[in-house]
Amino acid sequence: MQLFKYLRGASLTLLVAALLSGCDAVVMSPSGDVAVQQRDLLVWATVLMLLVIVPVIVLTLWFAWHYRESNTEANYKPDWTHSTVLELVIWSVPLMIIIALGAMTWVSTHKLDPYRPLDRIDAQTPVPVGLEPLTVEVVALDWKWLFIYPEQGIATVNELAAPVNHPIRFKITASTMMNSFFIPAMAGQIYAMAGMETKLHGVINEPGVYKGFSANYSGAGYSQMKFDFHGLSEEDFASWVAKVKASDGNLSRDKYLQLEEPSIDDPVSYYGQVDPTLYYGIFNRCVEPGQTCMEDMMYHGGMDKHAGHHGDAKAEHADHQDHAGHQSHGGHHE
């Protein structure tokens, strides 16, 4: 009987090990500095909590064995009620762990804020003075990813590339459904929402091809909403940009409206040219002709309120003609 139980336990252990052997534990072995810091935070938080969990489990098993019914030598004290030493241990140890966790989490929350520009490439390398991050505009579509490189004047679908050891600044929005942009090897996930823009700063430190996907359920094609992220040398990235530029695709607003239609498991596609005002139109919900951009609706709403208070909005209207980006964003007014 004992042999049977042993064999059953060993078989279950081997089965679990076999099932887990195909898992890619990328979260615990990332290739980007931000993800490494997040991994370290997870590890340290787990270690701190185990300082309580492991002794509690061990003592629970020990007490159950030591005070078993058959152990007549166990010291039985039915009138015992208090121990100052035990009370100090019970309260002080968890309190110190909570203080340590709180301090560590507070510092890391600010340091790893996805909106915060990077100040280092890795633990030993600060960001060189004057090195500007690569800007990538990310649009979550149904059910595919659109990546616009405004500085390079190109766009891609379901493929992303960036130089190794070069900071990246992602500006993220969505066409309709809320999604979550996630490259586990590089940094944590962040939501993509229609009519809103979120940001993420990251860096990849090792060349390779990494998986990216949506980590938020968004409908029928959610499971196929994946892309490859290529970490390239500066020379290889320049070659990749040249390859995309050489493609015939031209991502105009009309072409985007066709691309925006829901589809599943789309192939990688390149656009050598892209409307420079397209991301603004997507973000402000005014891609189609005749639509009023959200920025303008909010501005006019503020103008009306201001006019109600002061009775004169002429000067404000003149200022609006020169407000930042107004002449170049490509939006439409009523």
Short mmCIF file of C-alpha atoms in Angstrom, two decimals, residues 8-231:
data_model
loop_
_atom_site.label_atom_id
_atom_site.label_comp_id
_atom_site.label_asym_id
_atom_site.label_seq_id
_atom_site.Cartn_x
_atom_site.Cartn_y
_atom_site.Cartn_z
CA ARG A 8 1.30 7.50 -7.44
CA GLY A 9 2.96 10.59 -5.95
CA ALA A 10 6.05 10.15 -8.10
CA SER A 11 3.89 9.73 -11.22
CA LEU A 12 1.96 12.92 -10.50
CA THR A 13 5.20 14.81 -9.94
CA LEU A 14 6.63 13.59 -13.25
CA LEU A 15 3.38 14.43 -15.04
CA VAL A 16 3.37 18.01 -13.71
CA ALA A 17 7.05 18.39 -14.63
CA ALA A 18 6.35 17.15 -18.15
CA LEU A 19 3.42 19.51 -18.60
CA LEU A 20 5.44 22.48 -17.35
CA SER A 21 8.49 21.63 -19.45
CA GLY A 22 6.93 23.34 -22.46
CA CYS A 23 6.21 26.58 -20.60
CA ASP A 24 8.25 29.65 -21.50
CA ALA A 25 8.80 31.40 -18.17
CA VAL A 26 9.68 34.67 -19.88
CA VAL A 27 8.39 36.77 -16.97
CA MET A 28 11.09 35.24 -14.77
CA SER A 29 13.84 35.46 -17.42
CA PRO A 30 13.18 38.72 -19.30
CA SER A 31 15.44 40.49 -21.78
CA GLY A 32 14.56 44.11 -21.01
CA ASP A 33 15.71 46.18 -18.05
CA VAL A 34 12.21 47.30 -17.00
CA ALA A 35 10.97 43.71 -17.00
CA VAL A 36 14.08 42.65 -15.05
CA GLN A 37 13.29 45.20 -12.34
CA GLN A 38 9.68 44.02 -12.26
CA ARG A 39 10.90 40.42 -11.96
CA ASP A 40 13.18 41.38 -9.07
CA LEU A 41 10.29 43.13 -7.31
CA LEU A 42 8.17 39.99 -7.68
CA VAL A 43 10.97 37.77 -6.35
CA TRP A 44 11.72 39.97 -3.32
CA ALA A 45 8.03 40.33 -2.47
CA THR A 46 7.65 36.56 -2.61
CA VAL A 47 10.74 36.00 -0.44
CA LEU A 48 9.49 38.45 2.18
CA MET A 49 6.09 36.77 2.33
CA LEU A 50 7.68 33.33 2.56
CA LEU A 51 9.44 34.48 5.73
CA VAL A 52 6.04 34.08 7.39
CA ILE A 53 4.44 31.42 5.23
CA VAL A 54 7.21 28.79 5.46
CA PRO A 55 7.58 28.88 9.30
CA VAL A 56 3.78 28.79 9.70
CA ILE A 57 3.50 25.74 7.46
CA VAL A 58 6.42 23.98 9.20
CA LEU A 59 5.08 24.75 12.68
CA THR A 60 1.57 23.65 11.73
CA LEU A 61 2.90 20.28 10.59
CA TRP A 62 5.15 19.99 13.65
CA PHE A 63 2.36 20.80 16.11
CA ALA A 64 0.02 18.34 14.39
CA TRP A 65 2.68 15.61 14.70
CA HIS A 66 3.97 16.51 18.16
CA TYR A 67 0.55 16.78 19.80
CA ARG A 68 -0.93 13.74 18.13
CA GLU A 69 -3.14 11.57 20.28
CA SER A 70 -0.62 8.74 20.51
CA ASN A 71 2.17 10.96 21.90
CA THR A 72 1.55 10.64 25.62
CA GLU A 73 4.76 12.52 26.42
CA ALA A 74 3.54 15.81 24.92
CA ASN A 75 3.29 18.58 27.50
CA TYR A 76 -0.43 19.35 27.85
CA LYS A 77 -1.27 22.78 29.39
CA PRO A 78 -5.03 23.39 29.20
CA ASP A 79 -4.79 26.52 31.38
CA TRP A 80 -2.08 28.27 29.31
CA THR A 81 -3.27 31.68 28.04
CA HIS A 82 -0.40 34.09 27.33
CA SER A 83 3.24 34.45 26.31
CA THR A 84 4.83 37.88 25.91
CA VAL A 85 7.64 36.49 23.75
CA LEU A 86 5.17 34.73 21.48
CA GLU A 87 3.02 37.86 21.18
CA LEU A 88 6.08 39.92 20.21
CA VAL A 89 7.03 37.41 17.50
CA ILE A 90 3.48 37.12 16.17
CA TRP A 91 3.04 40.89 15.80
CA SER A 92 6.53 42.24 15.16
CA VAL A 93 7.60 39.92 12.34
CA PRO A 94 4.53 40.55 10.11
CA LEU A 95 4.71 44.27 10.90
CA MET A 96 8.35 44.46 9.78
CA ILE A 97 7.52 42.52 6.61
CA ILE A 98 4.61 44.86 5.83
CA ILE A 99 6.86 47.91 6.37
CA ALA A 100 9.52 46.41 4.08
CA LEU A 101 6.95 45.48 1.41
CA GLY A 102 5.33 48.90 1.61
CA ALA A 103 8.63 50.77 1.26
CA MET A 104 9.81 48.56 -1.60
CA THR A 105 6.48 48.83 -3.42
CA TRP A 106 6.27 52.61 -2.98
CA VAL A 107 9.75 53.15 -4.43
CA SER A 108 9.20 50.68 -7.28
CA THR A 109 5.78 52.09 -8.15
CA HIS A 110 7.33 55.48 -8.87
CA LYS A 111 10.53 54.14 -10.42
CA LEU A 112 8.70 51.73 -12.75
CA ASP A 113 5.88 54.10 -13.68
CA PRO A 114 5.24 53.30 -17.39
CA TYR A 115 4.82 57.05 -18.11
CA ARG A 116 8.26 57.84 -16.67
CA PRO A 117 11.06 58.19 -19.24
CA LEU A 118 13.91 55.77 -18.71
CA ASP A 119 17.03 56.95 -16.93
CA ARG A 120 19.07 53.81 -17.57
CA ILE A 121 19.65 51.19 -20.25
CA ASP A 122 20.46 48.51 -17.69
CA ALA A 123 21.73 48.30 -14.13
CA GLN A 124 25.23 49.43 -15.14
CA THR A 125 24.43 51.81 -18.03
CA PRO A 126 22.62 55.16 -17.76
CA VAL A 127 20.85 56.57 -20.80
CA PRO A 128 23.48 58.52 -22.77
CA VAL A 129 23.02 62.28 -22.77
CA GLY A 130 21.19 63.42 -25.90
CA LEU A 131 19.90 59.96 -26.85
CA GLU A 132 16.25 60.41 -27.79
CA PRO A 133 13.88 57.45 -27.41
CA LEU A 134 12.40 55.77 -30.45
CA THR A 135 8.73 56.76 -30.70
CA VAL A 136 6.20 54.11 -31.70
CA GLU A 137 2.48 54.87 -31.96
CA VAL A 138 0.48 51.74 -31.12
CA VAL A 139 -3.14 51.22 -32.18
CA ALA A 140 -5.10 48.19 -30.96
CA LEU A 141 -7.53 47.18 -33.71
CA ASP A 142 -10.06 44.33 -33.92
CA TRP A 143 -8.07 41.98 -33.86
CA LYS A 144 -4.61 43.09 -34.88
CA TRP A 145 -1.94 45.58 -33.91
CA LEU A 146 -0.99 48.66 -35.93
CA PHE A 147 2.42 50.22 -35.26
CA ILE A 148 3.22 53.67 -36.64
CA TYR A 149 6.79 55.04 -36.62
CA PRO A 150 6.27 58.81 -37.01
CA GLU A 151 9.97 59.66 -37.18
CA GLN A 152 10.60 57.07 -39.90
CA GLY A 153 7.32 57.69 -41.73
CA ILE A 154 6.38 53.99 -41.85
CA ALA A 155 3.79 51.66 -40.35
CA THR A 156 3.41 47.92 -39.85
CA VAL A 157 0.69 45.48 -38.88
CA ASN A 158 1.47 42.67 -36.42
CA GLU A 159 5.22 43.25 -36.44
CA LEU A 160 7.31 45.51 -34.24
CA ALA A 161 11.04 46.19 -34.28
CA ALA A 162 13.41 48.36 -32.26
CA PRO A 163 17.15 48.71 -31.70
CA VAL A 164 18.73 46.90 -28.76
CA ASN A 165 19.80 49.13 -25.84
CA HIS A 166 17.79 52.07 -27.20
CA PRO A 167 14.93 53.55 -25.13
CA ILE A 168 11.48 53.17 -26.68
CA ARG A 169 8.51 55.45 -26.06
CA PHE A 170 5.16 53.85 -26.88
CA LYS A 171 2.06 56.01 -27.33
CA ILE A 172 -0.91 53.65 -27.14
CA THR A 173 -4.56 53.93 -28.11
CA ALA A 174 -7.32 51.74 -29.56
CA SER A 175 -9.92 51.92 -32.29
CA THR A 176 -12.86 50.42 -30.37
CA MET A 177 -12.40 47.64 -27.81
CA MET A 178 -10.14 48.06 -24.80
CA ASN A 179 -7.05 45.88 -25.11
CA SER A 180 -3.80 45.46 -23.22
CA PHE A 181 -0.43 45.90 -24.92
CA PHE A 182 2.06 43.39 -23.48
CA ILE A 183 5.59 42.30 -24.38
CA PRO A 184 6.56 40.21 -21.32
CA ALA A 185 10.27 40.14 -22.17
CA MET A 186 10.48 43.96 -22.24
CA ALA A 187 8.04 45.53 -19.77
CA GLY A 188 4.69 45.18 -18.08
CA GLN A 189 1.34 45.45 -19.78
CA ILE A 190 -0.60 48.66 -20.24
CA TYR A 191 -4.13 49.22 -21.49
CA ALA A 192 -5.09 50.55 -24.91
CA MET A 193 -8.41 52.42 -24.87
CA ALA A 194 -10.37 54.23 -27.56
CA GLY A 195 -10.31 58.00 -27.25
CA MET A 196 -7.49 57.83 -24.71
CA GLU A 197 -3.72 57.64 -24.89
CA THR A 198 -1.55 55.66 -22.51
CA LYS A 199 2.23 55.56 -22.53
CA LEU A 200 4.90 52.97 -21.92
CA HIS A 201 8.67 53.37 -21.79
CA GLY A 202 10.87 50.34 -22.22
CA VAL A 203 14.11 48.95 -23.60
CA ILE A 204 15.23 45.58 -24.92
CA ASN A 205 18.76 44.55 -24.00
CA GLU A 206 19.29 41.38 -26.00
CA PRO A 207 18.80 40.72 -29.73
CA GLY A 208 16.04 38.26 -30.53
CA VAL A 209 12.42 37.77 -31.48
CA TYR A 210 9.97 38.18 -28.62
CA LYS A 211 6.26 37.55 -28.33
CA GLY A 212 3.76 40.36 -27.91
CA PHE A 213 0.02 40.03 -27.52
CA SER A 214 -3.15 41.46 -26.04
CA ALA A 215 -3.54 40.52 -22.37
CA ASN A 216 -7.16 41.69 -22.18
CA TYR A 217 -10.07 39.71 -23.63
CA SER A 218 -11.64 41.71 -26.45
CA GLY A 219 -13.85 39.36 -28.43
CA ALA A 220 -13.74 36.65 -31.07
CA GLY A 221 -10.21 37.26 -32.41
CA TYR A 222 -8.55 37.89 -29.06
CA SER A 223 -6.51 34.68 -29.05
CA GLN A 224 -4.97 35.55 -32.43
CA MET A 225 -4.10 39.13 -31.51
CA LYS A 226 -0.36 38.48 -31.41
CA PHE A 227 2.77 39.96 -32.94
CA ASP A 228 6.53 39.45 -33.05
CA PHE A 229 8.82 42.04 -31.53
CA HIS A 230 12.29 42.06 -33.11
CA GLY A 231 15.20 43.32 -31.01
#
